[in-house]
Coordinates of C-alpha atoms in Angstrom, one line a residue:
M1 CA 0.0 0.0 0.0
N2 CA 2.9 2.3 0.7
K3 CA 4.2 1.6 -2.7
Y4 CA 0.9 2.4 -4.4
H5 CA 0.7 5.6 -2.4
E6 CA 4.1 6.7 -3.5
Q7 CA 3.4 6.0 -7.1
S8 CA 0.1 7.9 -7.2
S9 CA 1.6 11.0 -5.4
A10 CA 4.5 11.3 -7.8
P11 CA 2.3 12.2 -10.8
T12 CA 0.1 14.5 -8.6
A13 CA 3.2 16.4 -7.3
A14 CA 4.5 16.8 -10.9
M15 CA 1.1 18.0 -12.0
V16 CA 1.0 20.5 -9.1
I17 CA 4.4 21.8 -10.1
V18 CA 3.4 22.0 -13.8
V19 CA 0.2 23.9 -12.9
V20 CA 2.1 26.3 -10.6
L21 CA 4.6 26.9 -13.4
V22 CA 1.9 27.5 -15.9
L23 CA 0.1 29.9 -13.5
A24 CA 3.4 31.7 -12.9
V25 CA 4.0 32.0 -16.7
V26 CA 0.4 33.3 -17.2
L27 CA 0.8 35.7 -14.3
L28 CA 4.1 37.0 -15.7
A29 CA 2.6 37.3 -19.2
G30 CA -0.4 39.2 -17.7
C31 CA 1.9 41.6 -15.8
A32 CA 4.0 42.2 -18.9
F33 CA 0.9 42.9 -20.9
L34 CA -0.4 45.3 -18.3
G35 CA 3.0 47.0 -18.0
L36 CA 3.2 47.3 -21.8
M37 CA -0.3 48.8 -22.0
F38 CA 0.5 51.3 -19.1
Y39 CA 3.7 52.3 -20.9
R40 CA 1.9 52.8 -24.2
N41 CA -0.9 54.8 -22.5
T42 CA 1.7 57.0 -20.6
T43 CA 3.8 57.5 -23.7
H44 CA 0.7 58.5 -25.7
K45 CA -0.4 61.0 -23.0
A46 CA 3.1 62.4 -22.9
M47 CA 3.2 62.9 -26.7
V48 CA -0.2 64.6 -26.6
A49 CA 0.9 66.8 -23.7
R50 CA 4.1 67.7 -25.7
E51 CA 2.0 68.6 -28.7
H52 CA -0.2 70.8 -26.6
A53 CA 2.8 72.5 -25.1
L54 CA 4.4 73.2 -28.5
K55 CA 1.1 74.6 -29.8
A56 CA 0.8 76.8 -26.6
E57 CA 4.4 78.0 -27.0
A58 CA 3.8 78.9 -30.7
Q59 CA 0.6 80.8 -29.7
A60 CA 2.5 82.6 -26.9
R61 CA 5.3 83.5 -29.3
K62 CA 2.8 84.8 -31.8
A63 CA 1.0 86.9 -29.2
A64 CA 4.2 88.3 -27.9
E65 CA 5.3 89.3 -31.4
M66 CA 1.9 91.0 -32.0
A67 CA 2.1 92.8 -28.7
R68 CA 5.6 94.0 -29.5
E69 CA 4.5 95.3 -32.9
R70 CA 1.5 97.1 -31.3
A71 CA 3.8 98.7 -28.7
E72 CA 6.2 99.8 -31.4
Q73 CA 3.3 101.2 -33.4
A74 CA 2.0 103.0 -30.4
A75 CA 5.4 104.4 -29.6
R76 CA 5.7 105.7 -33.2
V77 CA 2.3 107.3 -33.0
A78 CA 3.1 108.9 -29.7
E79 CA 6.4 110.2 -31.0
Q80 CA 4.7 111.7 -34.1
Q81 CA 2.1 113.4 -31.9
A82 CA 4.9 114.7 -29.6
R83 CA 6.7 116.1 -32.6
I84 CA 3.5 117.8 -33.9
V85 CA 2.8 119.3 -30.5
A86 CA 6.5 120.4 -30.2
E87 CA 6.4 122.0 -33.6
E88 CA 3.2 123.8 -32.7
V89 CA 4.6 125.0 -29.4
S90 CA 7.9 126.0 -31.1
D91 CA 6.0 128.0 -33.7
T92 CA 4.0 129.7 -31.0
A93 CA 7.1 130.4 -29.0
T94 CA 9.0 131.7 -32.0
N95 CA 6.1 134.0 -32.9
S96 CA 5.6 135.3 -29.4
G97 CA 9.3 135.9 -28.6
V98 CA 9.4 133.3 -25.9
T99 CA 12.8 131.6 -25.3
E100 CA 12.2 127.9 -25.2
L101 CA 14.1 124.8 -24.1
Q102 CA 12.7 121.5 -25.4
V103 CA 13.6 118.5 -23.3
T104 CA 12.8 115.0 -24.6
F105 CA 12.7 112.0 -22.3
D106 CA 13.1 108.4 -23.4
A107 CA 11.4 105.4 -21.6
E108 CA 14.3 105.1 -19.1
G109 CA 14.2 108.8 -18.2
H110 CA 17.3 109.9 -20.1
M111 CA 17.1 113.5 -21.4
S112 CA 18.0 115.0 -24.7
V113 CA 17.9 118.5 -26.1
A114 CA 17.8 118.9 -29.9
G115 CA 18.5 115.2 -30.4
E116 CA 21.6 115.2 -28.2
A117 CA 21.9 113.4 -24.9
I118 CA 22.2 115.7 -22.0
D119 CA 22.8 115.1 -18.3
W120 CA 21.1 116.7 -15.3
E121 CA 23.9 119.3 -14.7
Q122 CA 23.7 120.5 -18.3
V123 CA 19.9 120.8 -17.9
K124 CA 20.3 122.9 -14.7
D125 CA 22.8 125.2 -16.6
K126 CA 20.3 125.6 -19.4
L127 CA 17.5 126.3 -16.9
G128 CA 19.7 129.0 -15.3
Q129 CA 20.2 130.6 -18.7
L130 CA 16.5 130.5 -19.4
A131 CA 15.7 132.1 -16.0
G132 CA 17.8 135.1 -17.0
Q133 CA 15.9 135.6 -20.3
P134 CA 12.2 136.1 -19.5
P135 CA 9.8 135.2 -21.1
S136 CA 10.9 131.6 -21.2
R137 CA 9.4 128.2 -21.3
V138 CA 10.5 124.5 -20.8
V139 CA 8.7 122.1 -23.1
I140 CA 8.8 118.5 -21.9
L141 CA 8.2 115.7 -24.5
A142 CA 7.8 112.1 -23.3
D143 CA 5.8 109.0 -24.1
G144 CA 3.5 107.1 -21.8
Q145 CA 6.3 104.7 -20.9
T146 CA 8.7 107.3 -19.4
R147 CA 9.6 107.0 -15.8
M148 CA 8.0 109.9 -13.8
E149 CA 10.8 110.8 -11.4
P150 CA 13.0 112.7 -13.9
I151 CA 10.0 114.6 -15.4
L152 CA 8.9 115.7 -11.9
K153 CA 12.5 116.7 -11.0
L154 CA 12.7 118.9 -14.1
L155 CA 9.2 120.4 -13.4
K156 CA 10.2 121.2 -9.9
A157 CA 13.5 122.8 -10.9
A158 CA 11.8 124.9 -13.6
R159 CA 9.1 126.1 -11.2
E160 CA 11.7 127.1 -8.6
L161 CA 13.3 129.4 -11.2
E162 CA 9.8 130.6 -12.2
I163 CA 10.0 129.2 -15.7
E164 CA 6.8 128.3 -17.5
T165 CA 6.5 124.6 -18.3
S166 CA 4.6 122.7 -20.9
I167 CA 4.2 118.9 -21.1
S168 CA 3.4 116.8 -24.1
T169 CA 2.9 113.2 -23.0
S170 CA 0.3 110.5 -22.8
H171 CA 1.4 109.7 -19.2
P172 CA -1.5 110.5 -16.8
E173 CA 0.7 111.4 -13.8
A174 CA 2.6 114.0 -15.8
E175 CA -0.5 115.7 -16.9
E176 CA -1.7 115.9 -13.3
A177 CA 1.7 117.2 -12.2
E178 CA 1.6 120.0 -14.7

């Protein structure tokens, strides 16, 4: 009986081992399949996200270019308007015998007179000369992007010397200061 029992358990043990091995292979194949599907799905999502990012970057670049072009156009228009006003003021000053100093500011607040860069000391000297030649006027030309501090400093210095001032700018604070 012992012998029969040993013989019958040998094929059963072998079958259990085979079944366990088959289940292990099926489980590994299933895991590999799921891993492959997850990888494929993740890769696809990454590709779609990359495409969206590239499209968004292109749109942002295009919007920035359009904004830059609009800003340049607005600056050109403001410069033309400032020139027109300056010419009108200059014509009026010439016809009325008023001595005039035209100071133009760029966006960073640097000053120029007759197209030449000028520093604060030179402006103070010119203001001193104007104060000795009444009637006189300081015409300030600036666009809407100019820093206000240098404009206000020039206004204050001109007023201390009792020199008339005129501002041509699209900057709301400068118009209030005048």
